[in-house]
mmCIF file of C-alpha atoms in Angstrom:
data_model
loop_
_atom_site.group_PDB
_atom_site.id
_atom_site.type_symbol
_atom_site.label_atom_id
_atom_site.label_comp_id
_atom_site.label_asym_id
_atom_site.label_seq_id
_atom_site.Cartn_x
_atom_site.Cartn_y
_atom_site.Cartn_z
ATOM 1 C CA MET A 1 -0.315 0.003 -0.279
ATOM 2 C CA GLU A 2 1.450 3.421 -0.999
ATOM 3 C CA LYS A 3 2.412 5.600 2.161
ATOM 4 C CA SER A 4 0.069 8.466 1.697
ATOM 5 C CA ILE A 5 -2.820 6.032 1.168
ATOM 6 C CA PHE A 6 -2.472 4.344 4.353
ATOM 7 C CA LYS A 7 -1.363 7.596 6.314
ATOM 8 C CA THR A 8 -4.624 8.792 5.157
ATOM 9 C CA LEU A 9 -6.764 5.532 5.834
ATOM 10 C CA LEU A 10 -5.395 5.406 9.769
ATOM 11 C CA ILE A 11 -6.325 8.999 10.345
ATOM 12 C CA ILE A 12 -9.784 8.508 8.890
ATOM 13 C CA LEU A 13 -10.122 5.360 10.842
ATOM 14 C CA SER A 14 -8.619 6.960 14.003
ATOM 15 C CA LEU A 15 -11.039 10.005 13.919
ATOM 16 C CA SER A 16 -14.119 7.726 12.688
ATOM 17 C CA ILE A 17 -13.951 6.106 15.882
ATOM 18 C CA PHE A 18 -13.158 8.943 18.062
ATOM 19 C CA PHE A 19 -16.152 10.637 16.701
ATOM 20 C CA ILE A 20 -18.395 7.584 17.399
ATOM 21 C CA SER A 21 -17.128 7.651 20.813
ATOM 22 C CA LEU A 22 -18.571 11.197 21.601
ATOM 23 C CA THR A 23 -21.949 9.634 20.688
ATOM 24 C CA LEU A 24 -21.741 7.535 23.499
ATOM 25 C CA ASN A 25 -21.561 7.933 27.497
ATOM 26 C CA ALA A 26 -18.540 7.898 28.845
ATOM 27 C CA PHE A 27 -18.548 6.835 33.011
ATOM 28 C CA THR A 28 -20.820 7.186 35.438
ATOM 29 C CA TYR A 29 -20.407 8.507 38.937
ATOM 30 C CA ASP A 30 -22.335 9.302 42.588
ATOM 31 C CA TYR A 31 -22.574 12.611 43.460
ATOM 32 C CA GLN A 32 -26.186 13.727 44.956
ATOM 33 C CA GLY A 33 -27.150 10.709 42.979
ATOM 34 C CA VAL A 34 -26.047 8.632 39.816
ATOM 35 C CA LYS A 35 -24.918 10.659 37.184
ATOM 36 C CA THR A 36 -23.918 9.568 33.734
ATOM 37 C CA MET A 37 -21.814 11.634 31.682
ATOM 38 C CA SER A 38 -21.568 11.231 28.030
ATOM 39 C CA SER A 39 -18.316 11.276 26.035
ATOM 40 C CA ILE A 40 -19.017 14.597 24.406
ATOM 41 C CA SER A 41 -19.457 16.809 27.345
ATOM 42 C CA CYS A 42 -16.376 14.880 28.661
ATOM 43 C CA PHE A 43 -14.800 16.374 25.221
ATOM 44 C CA LEU A 44 -16.450 19.722 25.269
ATOM 45 C CA MET A 45 -15.865 20.680 29.108
ATOM 46 C CA GLY A 46 -12.423 18.804 29.590
ATOM 47 C CA SER A 47 -10.675 22.158 28.028
ATOM 48 C CA THR A 48 -11.708 24.117 30.903
ATOM 49 C CA ALA A 49 -12.049 21.258 33.974
ATOM 50 C CA ILE A 50 -9.082 23.468 34.718
ATOM 51 C CA LEU A 51 -10.503 26.245 35.458
ATOM 52 C CA GLY A 52 -12.538 24.733 38.213
ATOM 53 C CA GLY A 53 -9.930 22.763 40.071
ATOM 54 C CA GLY A 54 -10.054 19.626 38.062
ATOM 55 C CA LEU A 55 -6.315 19.745 37.346
ATOM 56 C CA LEU A 56 -6.006 15.777 36.555
ATOM 57 C CA GLU A 57 -8.855 15.931 34.518
ATOM 58 C CA TRP A 58 -7.459 18.399 32.350
ATOM 59 C CA ILE A 59 -4.344 16.282 32.316
ATOM 60 C CA VAL A 60 -6.132 13.507 30.828
ATOM 61 C CA TRP A 61 -8.107 15.513 28.446
ATOM 62 C CA LEU A 62 -4.628 16.265 26.791
ATOM 63 C CA ALA A 63 -4.724 13.095 25.672
ATOM 64 C CA ASN A 64 -7.072 15.003 22.727
ATOM 65 C CA PRO A 65 -4.652 17.722 21.637
ATOM 66 C CA LEU A 66 -1.634 15.027 21.603
ATOM 67 C CA CYS A 67 -3.486 13.234 19.021
ATOM 68 C CA LEU A 68 -4.407 16.072 17.045
ATOM 69 C CA ILE A 69 -0.804 17.209 17.096
ATOM 70 C CA SER A 70 0.467 13.318 16.643
ATOM 71 C CA ILE A 71 -1.835 13.645 13.349
ATOM 72 C CA PHE A 72 -0.207 16.826 11.935
ATOM 73 C CA CYS A 73 3.125 15.176 12.529
ATOM 74 C CA LEU A 74 2.264 11.905 11.322
ATOM 75 C CA ILE A 75 1.128 14.181 8.058
ATOM 76 C CA MET A 76 4.501 15.713 7.971
ATOM 77 C CA ASP A 77 6.254 12.615 8.500
ATOM 78 C CA LYS A 78 7.761 13.225 11.609
ATOM 79 C CA PRO A 79 8.591 10.405 13.659
ATOM 80 C CA ILE A 80 8.257 12.279 17.069
ATOM 81 C CA ALA A 81 4.377 11.303 16.269
ATOM 82 C CA GLN A 82 5.179 8.458 17.889
ATOM 83 C CA LYS A 83 6.310 9.649 21.370
ATOM 84 C CA ILE A 84 3.119 11.886 21.155
ATOM 85 C CA ASN A 85 1.074 9.017 20.956
ATOM 86 C CA ILE A 86 2.784 6.999 23.541
ATOM 87 C CA ALA A 87 1.920 10.365 26.056
ATOM 88 C CA ALA A 88 -1.729 10.347 24.984
ATOM 89 C CA VAL A 89 -2.040 6.239 25.503
ATOM 90 C CA ILE A 90 -0.504 6.671 29.101
ATOM 91 C CA LEU A 91 -3.023 9.647 29.561
ATOM 92 C CA ALA A 92 -6.081 8.122 28.255
ATOM 93 C CA MET A 93 -5.351 4.623 30.238
ATOM 94 C CA SER A 94 -4.555 6.297 33.484
ATOM 95 C CA PHE A 95 -8.509 7.452 33.878
ATOM 96 C CA TYR A 96 -9.535 3.821 33.960
ATOM 97 C CA SER A 97 -7.623 3.437 37.207
ATOM 98 C CA TRP A 98 -9.410 6.243 39.040
ATOM 99 C CA ASN A 99 -11.489 6.014 41.835
ATOM 100 C CA SER A 100 -13.188 9.055 41.749
ATOM 101 C CA ILE A 101 -13.666 12.346 39.844
ATOM 102 C CA LEU A 102 -14.120 16.087 40.437
ATOM 103 C CA ALA A 103 -18.042 16.317 40.437
ATOM 104 C CA ALA A 104 -18.532 19.967 41.353
ATOM 105 C CA GLU A 105 -16.583 23.223 41.073
ATOM 106 C CA SER A 106 -16.176 23.389 45.177
ATOM 107 C CA GLY A 107 -13.712 20.307 44.724
ATOM 108 C CA THR A 108 -15.888 17.886 45.721
ATOM 109 C CA SER A 109 -15.429 14.403 44.322
ATOM 110 C CA GLY A 110 -17.676 11.967 43.137
ATOM 111 C CA LYS A 111 -17.071 7.880 43.053
ATOM 112 C CA ILE A 112 -16.827 6.816 39.585
ATOM 113 C CA LEU A 113 -19.254 3.949 39.506
ATOM 114 C CA SER A 114 -19.026 2.127 36.403
ATOM 115 C CA VAL A 115 -17.093 2.972 32.886
ATOM 116 C CA LYS A 116 -18.639 3.158 29.746
ATOM 117 C CA ASN A 117 -18.225 2.305 26.211
ATOM 118 C CA GLY A 118 -17.792 6.063 25.205
ATOM 119 C CA TYR A 119 -14.376 5.585 27.218
ATOM 120 C CA PHE A 120 -13.249 2.441 26.032
ATOM 121 C CA ILE A 121 -14.053 3.501 22.108
ATOM 122 C CA TRP A 122 -12.263 6.954 22.673
ATOM 123 C CA LEU A 123 -9.023 4.911 24.197
ATOM 124 C CA ALA A 124 -9.370 2.677 21.184
ATOM 125 C CA SER A 125 -9.183 5.132 18.808
ATOM 126 C CA ILE A 126 -5.766 6.256 20.363
ATOM 127 C CA VAL A 127 -4.788 3.316 20.413
ATOM 128 C CA ILE A 128 -5.609 2.761 16.675
ATOM 129 C CA LEU A 129 -3.851 5.970 15.960
ATOM 130 C CA THR A 130 -0.695 4.514 18.048
ATOM 131 C CA VAL A 131 -0.118 1.405 16.793
ATOM 132 C CA GLY A 132 -1.059 2.392 13.689
ATOM 133 C CA THR A 133 1.585 5.221 13.487
ATOM 134 C CA PHE A 134 4.411 2.836 14.656
ATOM 135 C CA TRP A 135 3.530 0.575 11.966
ATOM 136 C CA TYR A 136 3.776 3.553 9.381
ATOM 137 C CA PHE A 137 7.294 4.546 10.797
ATOM 138 C CA LYS A 138 8.357 0.989 10.810
ATOM 139 C CA ARG A 139 7.139 -0.338 7.144
ATOM 140 C CA TYR A 140 7.908 3.191 5.047
ATOM 141 C CA LYS A 141 11.220 3.942 6.804
ATOM 142 C CA GLU A 142 13.339 5.738 4.546
ATOM 143 C CA ILE A 143 16.822 4.823 4.463
ATOM 144 C CA LYS A 144 18.978 8.401 4.211
ATOM 145 C CA TYR A 145 22.575 8.233 3.087
ATOM 146 C CA THR A 146 25.163 10.662 3.625
ATOM 147 C CA ASP A 147 28.267 11.441 1.330
#
């Protein structure tokens, strides 16, 4: 497969899975009753979580712009995309180990009751991008000769 086609298909696949994840619920938590957080809410509000005291939530959200930066690096054939993707995967996976999440701007936490399909599909989009990026740079590695 030609390298530009591979890159294009990888990016389209990863972004398609990401957009599908936005239509699903991410997790449920208990704060003044059981509440469900949609993936689109996490995506849209995650960038401002730091303003309400959600430093850790914001750090996990940074997996999204890291993936975007990695896509731009991949398009420009910059191998740094691999390292950026690894950072995004680590950040995204770290959420799974959490027991609670910021539930109110007052700093009150809510217990995470369950992680839903939206999270796992979001994580899958990042993992697919990461694996594909590594495969791309391994398969289409250009040998550079110096005179």
